[in-house]
mmCIF file of C-alpha atoms and ligand atoms in Angstrom:
data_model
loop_
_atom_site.group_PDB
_atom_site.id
_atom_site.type_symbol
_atom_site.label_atom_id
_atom_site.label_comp_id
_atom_site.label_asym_id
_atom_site.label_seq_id
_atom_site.Cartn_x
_atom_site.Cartn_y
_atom_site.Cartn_z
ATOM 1 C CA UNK A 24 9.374 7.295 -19.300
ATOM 2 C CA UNK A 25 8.982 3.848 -21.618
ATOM 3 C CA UNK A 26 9.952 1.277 -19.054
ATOM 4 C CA UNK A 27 8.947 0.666 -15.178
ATOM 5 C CA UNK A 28 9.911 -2.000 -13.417
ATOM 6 C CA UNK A 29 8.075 -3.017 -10.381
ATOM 7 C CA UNK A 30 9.848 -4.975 -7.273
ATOM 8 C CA UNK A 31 6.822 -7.068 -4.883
ATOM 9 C CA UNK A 32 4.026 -8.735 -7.054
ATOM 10 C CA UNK A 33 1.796 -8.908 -4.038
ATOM 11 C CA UNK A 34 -1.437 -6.893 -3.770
ATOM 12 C CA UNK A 35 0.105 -3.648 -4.339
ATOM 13 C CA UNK A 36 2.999 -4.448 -6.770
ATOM 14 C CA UNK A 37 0.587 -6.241 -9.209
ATOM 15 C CA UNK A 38 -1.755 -3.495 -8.688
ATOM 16 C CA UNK A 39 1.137 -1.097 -9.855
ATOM 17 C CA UNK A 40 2.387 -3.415 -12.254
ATOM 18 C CA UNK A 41 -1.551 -3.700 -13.827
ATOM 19 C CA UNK A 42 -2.180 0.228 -13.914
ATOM 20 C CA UNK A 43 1.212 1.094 -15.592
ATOM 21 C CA UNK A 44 1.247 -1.762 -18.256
ATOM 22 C CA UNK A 45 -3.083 -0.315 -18.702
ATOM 23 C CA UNK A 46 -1.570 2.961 -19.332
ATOM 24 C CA UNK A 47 0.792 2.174 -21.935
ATOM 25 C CA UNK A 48 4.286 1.416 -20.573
ATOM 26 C CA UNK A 49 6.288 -1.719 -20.763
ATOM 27 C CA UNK A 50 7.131 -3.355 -17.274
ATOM 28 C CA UNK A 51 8.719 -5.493 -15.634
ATOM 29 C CA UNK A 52 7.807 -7.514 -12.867
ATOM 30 C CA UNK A 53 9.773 -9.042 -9.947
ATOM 31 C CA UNK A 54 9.536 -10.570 -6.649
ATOM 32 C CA UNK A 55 11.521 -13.252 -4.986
ATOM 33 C CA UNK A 56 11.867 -15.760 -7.346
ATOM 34 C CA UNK A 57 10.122 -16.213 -11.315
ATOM 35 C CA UNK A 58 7.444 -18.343 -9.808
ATOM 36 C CA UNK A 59 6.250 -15.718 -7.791
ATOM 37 C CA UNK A 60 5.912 -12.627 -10.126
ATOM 38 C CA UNK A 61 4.349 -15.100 -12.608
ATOM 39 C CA UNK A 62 1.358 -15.626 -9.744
ATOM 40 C CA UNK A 63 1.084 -11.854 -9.662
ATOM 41 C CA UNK A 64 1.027 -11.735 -13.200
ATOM 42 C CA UNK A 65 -1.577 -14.685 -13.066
ATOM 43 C CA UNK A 66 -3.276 -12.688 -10.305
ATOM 44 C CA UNK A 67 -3.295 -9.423 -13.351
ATOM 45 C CA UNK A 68 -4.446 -11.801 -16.402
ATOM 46 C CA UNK A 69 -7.574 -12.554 -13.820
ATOM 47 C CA UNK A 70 -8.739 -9.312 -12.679
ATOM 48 C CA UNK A 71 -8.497 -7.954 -16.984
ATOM 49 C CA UNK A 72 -10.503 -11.073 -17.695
ATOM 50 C CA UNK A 73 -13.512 -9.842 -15.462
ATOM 51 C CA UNK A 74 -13.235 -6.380 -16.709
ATOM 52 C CA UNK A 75 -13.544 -7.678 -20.128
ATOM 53 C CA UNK A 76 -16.411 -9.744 -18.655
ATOM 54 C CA UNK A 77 -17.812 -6.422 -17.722
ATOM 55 C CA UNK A 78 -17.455 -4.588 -20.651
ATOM 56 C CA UNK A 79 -15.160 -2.520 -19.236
ATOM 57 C CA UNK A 80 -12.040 -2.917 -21.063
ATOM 58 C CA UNK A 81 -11.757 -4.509 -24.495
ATOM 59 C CA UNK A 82 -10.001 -8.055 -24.819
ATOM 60 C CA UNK A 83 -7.644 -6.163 -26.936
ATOM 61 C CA UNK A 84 -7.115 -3.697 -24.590
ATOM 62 C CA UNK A 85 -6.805 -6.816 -22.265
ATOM 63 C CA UNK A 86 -4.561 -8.838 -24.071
ATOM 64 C CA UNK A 87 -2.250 -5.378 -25.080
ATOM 65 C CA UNK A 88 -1.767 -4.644 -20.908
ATOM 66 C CA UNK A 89 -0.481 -8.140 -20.499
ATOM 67 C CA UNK A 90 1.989 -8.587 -23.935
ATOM 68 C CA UNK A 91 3.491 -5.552 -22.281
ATOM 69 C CA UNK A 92 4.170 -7.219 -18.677
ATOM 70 C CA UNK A 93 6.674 -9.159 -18.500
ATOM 71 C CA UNK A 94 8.081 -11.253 -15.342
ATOM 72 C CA UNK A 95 11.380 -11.533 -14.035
ATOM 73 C CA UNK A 96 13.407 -13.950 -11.961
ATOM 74 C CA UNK A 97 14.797 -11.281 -10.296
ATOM 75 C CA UNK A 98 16.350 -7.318 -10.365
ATOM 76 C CA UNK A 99 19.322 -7.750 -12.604
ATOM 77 C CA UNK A 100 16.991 -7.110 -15.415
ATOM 78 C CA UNK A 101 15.565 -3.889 -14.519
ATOM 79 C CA UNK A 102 18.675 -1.759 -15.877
ATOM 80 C CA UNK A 103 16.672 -0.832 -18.244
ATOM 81 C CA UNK A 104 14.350 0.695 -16.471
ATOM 82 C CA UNK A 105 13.380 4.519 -16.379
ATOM 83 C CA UNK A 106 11.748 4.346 -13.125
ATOM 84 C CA UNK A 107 11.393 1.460 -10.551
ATOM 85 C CA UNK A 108 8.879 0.940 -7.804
ATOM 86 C CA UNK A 109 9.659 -1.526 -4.777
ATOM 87 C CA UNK A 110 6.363 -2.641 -3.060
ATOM 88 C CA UNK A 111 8.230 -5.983 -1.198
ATOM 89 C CA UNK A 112 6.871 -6.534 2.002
ATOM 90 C CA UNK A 113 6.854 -3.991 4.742
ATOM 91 C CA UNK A 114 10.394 -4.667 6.423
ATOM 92 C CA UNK A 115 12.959 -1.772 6.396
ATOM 93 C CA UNK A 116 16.191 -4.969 5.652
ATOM 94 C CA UNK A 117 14.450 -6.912 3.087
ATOM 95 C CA UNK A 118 13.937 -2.777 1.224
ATOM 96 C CA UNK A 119 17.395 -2.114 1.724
ATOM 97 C CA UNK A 120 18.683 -5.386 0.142
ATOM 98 C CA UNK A 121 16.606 -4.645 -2.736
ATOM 99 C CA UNK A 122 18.023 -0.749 -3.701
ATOM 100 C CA UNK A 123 21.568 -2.531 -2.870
ATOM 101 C CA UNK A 124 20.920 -5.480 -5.342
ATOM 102 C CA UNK A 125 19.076 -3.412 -8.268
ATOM 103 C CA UNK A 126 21.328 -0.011 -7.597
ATOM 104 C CA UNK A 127 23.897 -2.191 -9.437
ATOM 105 C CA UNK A 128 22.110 -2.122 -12.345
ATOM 106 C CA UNK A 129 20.333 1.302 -12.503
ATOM 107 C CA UNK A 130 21.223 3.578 -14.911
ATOM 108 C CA UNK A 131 22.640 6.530 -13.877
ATOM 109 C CA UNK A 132 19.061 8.961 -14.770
ATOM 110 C CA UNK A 133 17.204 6.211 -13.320
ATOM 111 C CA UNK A 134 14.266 7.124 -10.708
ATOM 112 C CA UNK A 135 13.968 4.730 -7.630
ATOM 113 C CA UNK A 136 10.785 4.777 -5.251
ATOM 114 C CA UNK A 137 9.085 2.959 -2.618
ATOM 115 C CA UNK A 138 5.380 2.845 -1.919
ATOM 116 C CA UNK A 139 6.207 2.019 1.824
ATOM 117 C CA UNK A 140 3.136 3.060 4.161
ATOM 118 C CA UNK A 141 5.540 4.062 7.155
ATOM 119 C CA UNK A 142 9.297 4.172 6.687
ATOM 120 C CA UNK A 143 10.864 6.853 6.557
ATOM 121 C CA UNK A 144 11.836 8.025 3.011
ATOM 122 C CA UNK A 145 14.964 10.210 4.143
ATOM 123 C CA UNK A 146 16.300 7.232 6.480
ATOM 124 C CA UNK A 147 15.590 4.563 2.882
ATOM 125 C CA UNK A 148 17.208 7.063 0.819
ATOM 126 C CA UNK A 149 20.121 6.136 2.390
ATOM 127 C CA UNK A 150 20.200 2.618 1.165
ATOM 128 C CA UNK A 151 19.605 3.860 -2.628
ATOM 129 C CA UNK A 152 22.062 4.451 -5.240
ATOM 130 C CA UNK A 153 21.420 8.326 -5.263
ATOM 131 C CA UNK A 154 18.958 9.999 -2.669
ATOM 132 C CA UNK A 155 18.211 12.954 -5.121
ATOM 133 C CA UNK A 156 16.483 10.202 -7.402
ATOM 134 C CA UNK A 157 14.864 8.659 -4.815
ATOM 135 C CA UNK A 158 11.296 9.488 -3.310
ATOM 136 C CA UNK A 159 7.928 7.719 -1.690
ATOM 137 C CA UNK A 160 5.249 7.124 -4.068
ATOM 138 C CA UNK A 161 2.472 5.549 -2.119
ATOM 139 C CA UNK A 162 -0.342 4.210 -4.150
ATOM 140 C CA UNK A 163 -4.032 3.118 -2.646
ATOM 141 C CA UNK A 164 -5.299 -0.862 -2.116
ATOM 142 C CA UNK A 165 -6.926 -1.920 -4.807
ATOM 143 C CA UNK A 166 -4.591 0.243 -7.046
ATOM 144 C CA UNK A 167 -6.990 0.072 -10.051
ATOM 145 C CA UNK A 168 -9.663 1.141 -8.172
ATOM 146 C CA UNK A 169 -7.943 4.176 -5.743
ATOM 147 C CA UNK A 170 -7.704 7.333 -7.584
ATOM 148 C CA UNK A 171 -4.752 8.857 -5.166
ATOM 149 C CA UNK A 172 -1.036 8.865 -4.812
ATOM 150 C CA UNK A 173 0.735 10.563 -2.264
ATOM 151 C CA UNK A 174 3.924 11.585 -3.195
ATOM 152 C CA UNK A 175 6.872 11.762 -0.165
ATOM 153 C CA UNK A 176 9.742 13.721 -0.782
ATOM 154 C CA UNK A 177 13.088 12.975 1.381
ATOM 155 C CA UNK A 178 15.521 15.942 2.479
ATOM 156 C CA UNK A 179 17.762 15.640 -0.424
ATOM 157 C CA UNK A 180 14.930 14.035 -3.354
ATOM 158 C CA UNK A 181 15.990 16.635 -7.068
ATOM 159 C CA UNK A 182 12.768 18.512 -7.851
ATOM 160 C CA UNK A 183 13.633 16.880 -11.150
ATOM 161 C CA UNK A 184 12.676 13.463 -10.005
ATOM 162 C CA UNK A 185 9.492 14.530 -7.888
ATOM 163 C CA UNK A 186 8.257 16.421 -11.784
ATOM 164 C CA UNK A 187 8.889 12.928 -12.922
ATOM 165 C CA UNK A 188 7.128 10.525 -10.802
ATOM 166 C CA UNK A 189 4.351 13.477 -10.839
ATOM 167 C CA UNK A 190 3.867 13.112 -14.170
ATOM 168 C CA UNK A 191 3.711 9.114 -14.417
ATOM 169 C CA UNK A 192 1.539 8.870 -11.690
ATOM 170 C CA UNK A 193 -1.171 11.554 -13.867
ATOM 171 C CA UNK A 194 -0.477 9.513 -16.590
ATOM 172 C CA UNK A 195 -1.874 6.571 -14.564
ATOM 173 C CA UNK A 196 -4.963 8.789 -13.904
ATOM 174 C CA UNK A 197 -4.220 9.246 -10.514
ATOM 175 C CA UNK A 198 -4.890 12.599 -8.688
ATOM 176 C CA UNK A 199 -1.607 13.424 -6.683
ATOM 177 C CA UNK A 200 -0.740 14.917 -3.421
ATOM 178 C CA UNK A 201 2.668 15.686 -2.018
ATOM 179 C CA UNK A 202 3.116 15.240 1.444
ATOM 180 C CA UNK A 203 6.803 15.465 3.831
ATOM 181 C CA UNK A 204 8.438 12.810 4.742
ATOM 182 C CA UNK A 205 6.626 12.746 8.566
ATOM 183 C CA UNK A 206 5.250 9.796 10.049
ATOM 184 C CA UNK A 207 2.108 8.430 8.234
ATOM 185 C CA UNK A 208 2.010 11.135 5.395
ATOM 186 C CA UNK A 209 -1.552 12.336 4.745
ATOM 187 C CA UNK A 210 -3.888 9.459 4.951
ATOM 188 C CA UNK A 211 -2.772 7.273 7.486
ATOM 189 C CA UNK A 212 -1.917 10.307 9.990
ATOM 190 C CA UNK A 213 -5.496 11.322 9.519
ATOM 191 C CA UNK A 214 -7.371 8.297 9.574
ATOM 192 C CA UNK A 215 -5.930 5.672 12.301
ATOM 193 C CA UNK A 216 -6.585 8.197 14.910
ATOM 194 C CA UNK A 217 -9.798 7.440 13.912
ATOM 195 C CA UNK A 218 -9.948 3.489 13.593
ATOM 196 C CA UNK A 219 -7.879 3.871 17.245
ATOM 197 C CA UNK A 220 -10.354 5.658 18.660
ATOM 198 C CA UNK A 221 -13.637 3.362 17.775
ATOM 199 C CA UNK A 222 -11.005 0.667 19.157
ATOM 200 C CA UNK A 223 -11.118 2.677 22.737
ATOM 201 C CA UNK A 224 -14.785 3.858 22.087
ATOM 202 C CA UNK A 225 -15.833 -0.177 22.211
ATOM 203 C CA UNK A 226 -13.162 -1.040 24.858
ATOM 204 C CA UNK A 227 -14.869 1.437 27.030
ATOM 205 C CA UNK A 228 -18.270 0.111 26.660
ATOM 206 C CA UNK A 229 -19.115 3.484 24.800
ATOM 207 C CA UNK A 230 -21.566 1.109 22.596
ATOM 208 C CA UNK A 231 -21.239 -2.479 20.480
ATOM 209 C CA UNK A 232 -19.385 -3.036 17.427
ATOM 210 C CA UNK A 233 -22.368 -2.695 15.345
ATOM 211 C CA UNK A 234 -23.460 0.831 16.773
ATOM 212 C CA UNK A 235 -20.068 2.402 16.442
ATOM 213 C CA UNK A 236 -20.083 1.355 12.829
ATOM 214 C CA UNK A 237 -23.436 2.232 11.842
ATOM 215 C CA UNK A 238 -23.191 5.639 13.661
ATOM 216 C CA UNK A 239 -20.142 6.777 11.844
ATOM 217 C CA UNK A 240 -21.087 5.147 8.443
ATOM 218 C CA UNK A 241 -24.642 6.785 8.424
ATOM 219 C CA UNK A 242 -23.675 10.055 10.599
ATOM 220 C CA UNK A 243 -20.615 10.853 9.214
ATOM 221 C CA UNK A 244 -21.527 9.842 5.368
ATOM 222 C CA UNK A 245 -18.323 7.034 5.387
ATOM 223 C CA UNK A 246 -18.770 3.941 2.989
ATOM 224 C CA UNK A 247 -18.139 1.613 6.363
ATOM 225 C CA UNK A 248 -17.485 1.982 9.630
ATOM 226 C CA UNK A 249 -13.842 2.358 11.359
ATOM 227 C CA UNK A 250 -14.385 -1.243 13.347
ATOM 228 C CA UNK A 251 -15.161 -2.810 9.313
ATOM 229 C CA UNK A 252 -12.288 -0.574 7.802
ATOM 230 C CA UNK A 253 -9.826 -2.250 10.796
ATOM 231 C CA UNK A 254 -10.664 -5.272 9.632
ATOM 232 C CA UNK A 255 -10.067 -4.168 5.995
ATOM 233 C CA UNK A 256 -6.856 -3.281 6.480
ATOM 234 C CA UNK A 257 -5.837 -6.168 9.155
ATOM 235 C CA UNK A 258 -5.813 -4.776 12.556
ATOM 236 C CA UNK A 259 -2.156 -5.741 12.911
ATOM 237 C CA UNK A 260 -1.665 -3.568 10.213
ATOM 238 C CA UNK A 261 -3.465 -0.437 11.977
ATOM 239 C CA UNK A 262 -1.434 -1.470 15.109
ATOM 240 C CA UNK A 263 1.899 -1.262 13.271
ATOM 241 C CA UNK A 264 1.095 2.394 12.088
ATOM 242 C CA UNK A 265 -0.384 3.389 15.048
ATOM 243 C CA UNK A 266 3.170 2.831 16.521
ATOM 244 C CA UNK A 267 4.765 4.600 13.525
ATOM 245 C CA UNK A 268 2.692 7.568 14.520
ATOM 246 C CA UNK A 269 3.036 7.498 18.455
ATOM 247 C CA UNK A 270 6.971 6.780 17.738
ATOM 248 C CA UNK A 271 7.708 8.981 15.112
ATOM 249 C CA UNK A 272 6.049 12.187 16.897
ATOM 250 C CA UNK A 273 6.152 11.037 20.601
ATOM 251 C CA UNK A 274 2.977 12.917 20.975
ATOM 252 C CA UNK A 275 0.275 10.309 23.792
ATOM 253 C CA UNK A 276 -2.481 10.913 21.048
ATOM 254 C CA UNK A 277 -1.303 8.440 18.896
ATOM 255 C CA UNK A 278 -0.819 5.688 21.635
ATOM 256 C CA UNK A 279 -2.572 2.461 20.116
ATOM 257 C CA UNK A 280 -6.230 1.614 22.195
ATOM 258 C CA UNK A 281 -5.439 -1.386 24.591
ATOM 259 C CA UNK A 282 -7.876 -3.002 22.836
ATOM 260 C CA UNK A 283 -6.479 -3.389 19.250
ATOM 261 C CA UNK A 284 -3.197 -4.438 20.987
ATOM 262 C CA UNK A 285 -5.141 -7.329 22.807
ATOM 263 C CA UNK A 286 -7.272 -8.452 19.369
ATOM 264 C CA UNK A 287 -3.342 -8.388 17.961
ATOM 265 C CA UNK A 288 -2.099 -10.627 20.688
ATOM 266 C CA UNK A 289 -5.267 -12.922 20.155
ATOM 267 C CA UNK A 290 -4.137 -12.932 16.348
ATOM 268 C CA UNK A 291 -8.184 -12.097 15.664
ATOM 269 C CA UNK A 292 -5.868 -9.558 12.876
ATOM 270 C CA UNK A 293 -9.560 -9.081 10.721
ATOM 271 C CA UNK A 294 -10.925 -10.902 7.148
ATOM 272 C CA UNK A 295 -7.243 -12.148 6.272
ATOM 273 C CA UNK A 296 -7.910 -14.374 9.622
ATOM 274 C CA UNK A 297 -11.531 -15.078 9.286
ATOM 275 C CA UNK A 298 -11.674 -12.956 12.752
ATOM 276 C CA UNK A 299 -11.150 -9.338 13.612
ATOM 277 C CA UNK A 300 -13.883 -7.533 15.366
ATOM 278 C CA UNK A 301 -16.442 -9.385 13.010
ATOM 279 C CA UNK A 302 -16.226 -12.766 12.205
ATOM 280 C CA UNK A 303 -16.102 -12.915 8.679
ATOM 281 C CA UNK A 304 -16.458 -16.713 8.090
ATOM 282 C CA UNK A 305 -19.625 -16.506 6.751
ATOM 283 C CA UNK A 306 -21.965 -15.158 3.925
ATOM 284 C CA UNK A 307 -21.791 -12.085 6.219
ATOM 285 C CA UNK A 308 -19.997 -10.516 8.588
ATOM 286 C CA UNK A 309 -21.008 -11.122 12.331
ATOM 287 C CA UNK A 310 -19.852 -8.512 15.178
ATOM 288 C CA UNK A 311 -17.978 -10.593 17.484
ATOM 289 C CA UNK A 312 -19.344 -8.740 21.083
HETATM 290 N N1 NAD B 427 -1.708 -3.361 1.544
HETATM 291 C C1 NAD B 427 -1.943 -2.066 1.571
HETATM 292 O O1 NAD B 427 -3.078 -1.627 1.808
HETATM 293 C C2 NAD B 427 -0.830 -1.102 1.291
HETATM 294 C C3 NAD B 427 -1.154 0.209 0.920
HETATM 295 C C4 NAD B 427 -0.122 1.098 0.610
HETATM 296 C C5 NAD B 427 1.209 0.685 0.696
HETATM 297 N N2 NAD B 427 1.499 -0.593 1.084
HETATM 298 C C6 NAD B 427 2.921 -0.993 1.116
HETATM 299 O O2 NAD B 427 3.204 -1.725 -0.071
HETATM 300 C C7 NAD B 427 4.234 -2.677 0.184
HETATM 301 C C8 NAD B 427 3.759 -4.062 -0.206
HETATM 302 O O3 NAD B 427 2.586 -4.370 0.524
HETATM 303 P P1 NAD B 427 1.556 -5.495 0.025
HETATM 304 O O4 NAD B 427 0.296 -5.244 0.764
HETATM 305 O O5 NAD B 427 1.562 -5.585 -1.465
HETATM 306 O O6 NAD B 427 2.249 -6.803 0.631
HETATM 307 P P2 NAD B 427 2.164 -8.307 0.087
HETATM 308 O O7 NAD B 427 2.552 -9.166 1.222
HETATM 309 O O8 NAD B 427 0.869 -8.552 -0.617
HETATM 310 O O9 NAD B 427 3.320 -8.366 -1.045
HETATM 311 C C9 NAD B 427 4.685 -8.217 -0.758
HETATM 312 C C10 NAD B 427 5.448 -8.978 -1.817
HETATM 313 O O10 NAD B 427 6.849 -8.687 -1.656
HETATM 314 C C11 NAD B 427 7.547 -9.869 -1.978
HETATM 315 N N3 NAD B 427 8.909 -9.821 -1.487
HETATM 316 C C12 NAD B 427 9.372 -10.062 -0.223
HETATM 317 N N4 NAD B 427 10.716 -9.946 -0.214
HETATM 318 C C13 NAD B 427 11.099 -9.619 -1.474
HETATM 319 C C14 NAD B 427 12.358 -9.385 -2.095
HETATM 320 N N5 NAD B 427 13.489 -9.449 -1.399
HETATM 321 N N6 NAD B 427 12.386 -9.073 -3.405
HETATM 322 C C15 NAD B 427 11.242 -9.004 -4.125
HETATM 323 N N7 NAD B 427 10.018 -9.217 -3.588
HETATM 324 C C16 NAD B 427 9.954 -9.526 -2.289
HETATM 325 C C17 NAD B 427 6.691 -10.976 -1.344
HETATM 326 O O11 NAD B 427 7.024 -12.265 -1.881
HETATM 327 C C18 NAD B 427 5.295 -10.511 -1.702
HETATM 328 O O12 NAD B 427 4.858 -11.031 -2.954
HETATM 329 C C19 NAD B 427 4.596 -2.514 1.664
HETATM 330 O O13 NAD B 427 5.680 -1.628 1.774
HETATM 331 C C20 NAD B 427 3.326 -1.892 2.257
HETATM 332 O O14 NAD B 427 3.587 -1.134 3.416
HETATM 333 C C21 NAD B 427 0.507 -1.500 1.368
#
């Protein structure tokens, strides 16, 4: 693979743009309009900058990555393209519309993958050009920090194509995992039964905010606690999967804690608000009860 082109220059697709052009390939970089991929881009140039800063990366190195990223007004270009990635925004029509638009110009070896966090990959595989050359590969926020990508095969993905996107994502220097196509893969089906549950622990009175997340962070050994994580990841977020996973197995352990549902009605979504269960408006963050 030479070429990758990248469709969503938001958090995650200039996180996958960044890695791949670090690691040697030429991209190319979409998202709605020119304007928009150029902010990722801009977004990119910033983040190389303080890892020069840092010593961690050589401006060379630096100024290499971004020569080989290029922006583009929009899919047409990506027919050259051995492999594309769509990370657009998590909405199963705007995804569609995109393997429509850029399956016209695909070649006909060409690898298509989404790094959706909870639609199915057999049900978008339908809306691709060629479901044997189409899988999940679902990278980590920040990219260039994660070290995992979990790698989602749909009933009728070639073996050919899962070798292939295998091997990219190693080249990356990314451990992979390979999980079926079943609602919330690995990570998410393990931990948001978690997050949900310090979500009923504290609507139950079980203990405060604070407690929950210092007893898990210091007696489990976790970087933060679940109640910090939600707000991490935007508790709208963790309500949205938690429906993927009740929904797509039917099973009542997955049913989302009334609680998160009421902080998601309140729009108190976490740090992208300035409110979650801490209020984050400050030098530090302040549990809210
Ligand atoms: N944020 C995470 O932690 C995370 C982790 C893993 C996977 N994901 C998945 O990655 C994808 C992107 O998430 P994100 O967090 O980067 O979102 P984001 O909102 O930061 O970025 C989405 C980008 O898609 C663009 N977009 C919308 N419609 C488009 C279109 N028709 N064509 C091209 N671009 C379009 C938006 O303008 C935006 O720049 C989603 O599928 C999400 O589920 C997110």
């Amino acid at each position: 693979m030479k070429t990758i082109g990248v469709i969503g220059a938001g958090q995650m697709g200039a996180g996958i743009a960044q890695v791949s052009a670090q690691a040697g390939y030429r991209v190319l970089l979409s998202d709605v309009d020119q304007a928009r991929a150029e902010k990722g881009k801009a977004g990119i140039a910033k983040l190389l900058a303080r890892a020069v800063e840092k010593e961690k990366i050589s401006a060379d190195d630096r100024d290499a990555a971004l020569a080989r990223l290029e922006c583009v007004g929009g899919v047409e270009a990506m027919g050259a393209c051995d492999l594309v990635i769509e990370a657009a925004t998590e909405k199963e029509a705007i995804k569609r519309q995109i393997f429509e638009n850029v399956g016209r110009v695909l070649s006909d070896t060409a690898i298509l993958a989404s790094n959706t966090s909870s639609i199915p990959i057999t049900r978008l595989a339908q809306a691709s050009p060629d479901p044997a050359r189409f899988m999940g590969v679902h990278f980590f926020n920040p990219v260039p920090v994660m070290g995992l990508i979990e790698l989602i095969r749909g009933l009728a993905t070639a073996d050919a194509t899962v070798a292939a996107v295998e091997a990219f994502g190693r080249s990356l220097g990314k451990e992979i995992v390979h999980a079926n196509d079943a609602p919330g893969f690995i990570v998410n089906r393990v931990l948001l039964p978690m997050l949900n549950e310090a979500c009923f622990a504290l609507g139950e009175g079980v203990a405060t905010i604070r407690d929950i997340d210092t007893a898990v962070k210091l007696g489990l050994n976790h970087p933060m606690g679940p109640l910090t994580l939600a707000d991490f990841i935007g508790l709208d977020t963790c309500l949205d999967i938690c429906r993927v996973l009740f929904e797509g197995t039917g099973d009542p352990k997955f049913r989302p804690a009334p609680l998160l549902v009421k902080y998601v009605e309140a729009g108190w979504v976490g740090k992208k608000c300035g409110r979650g269960f801490y209020d984050w408006t400050g030098p530090e963050p302040v549990p809210t009860r």
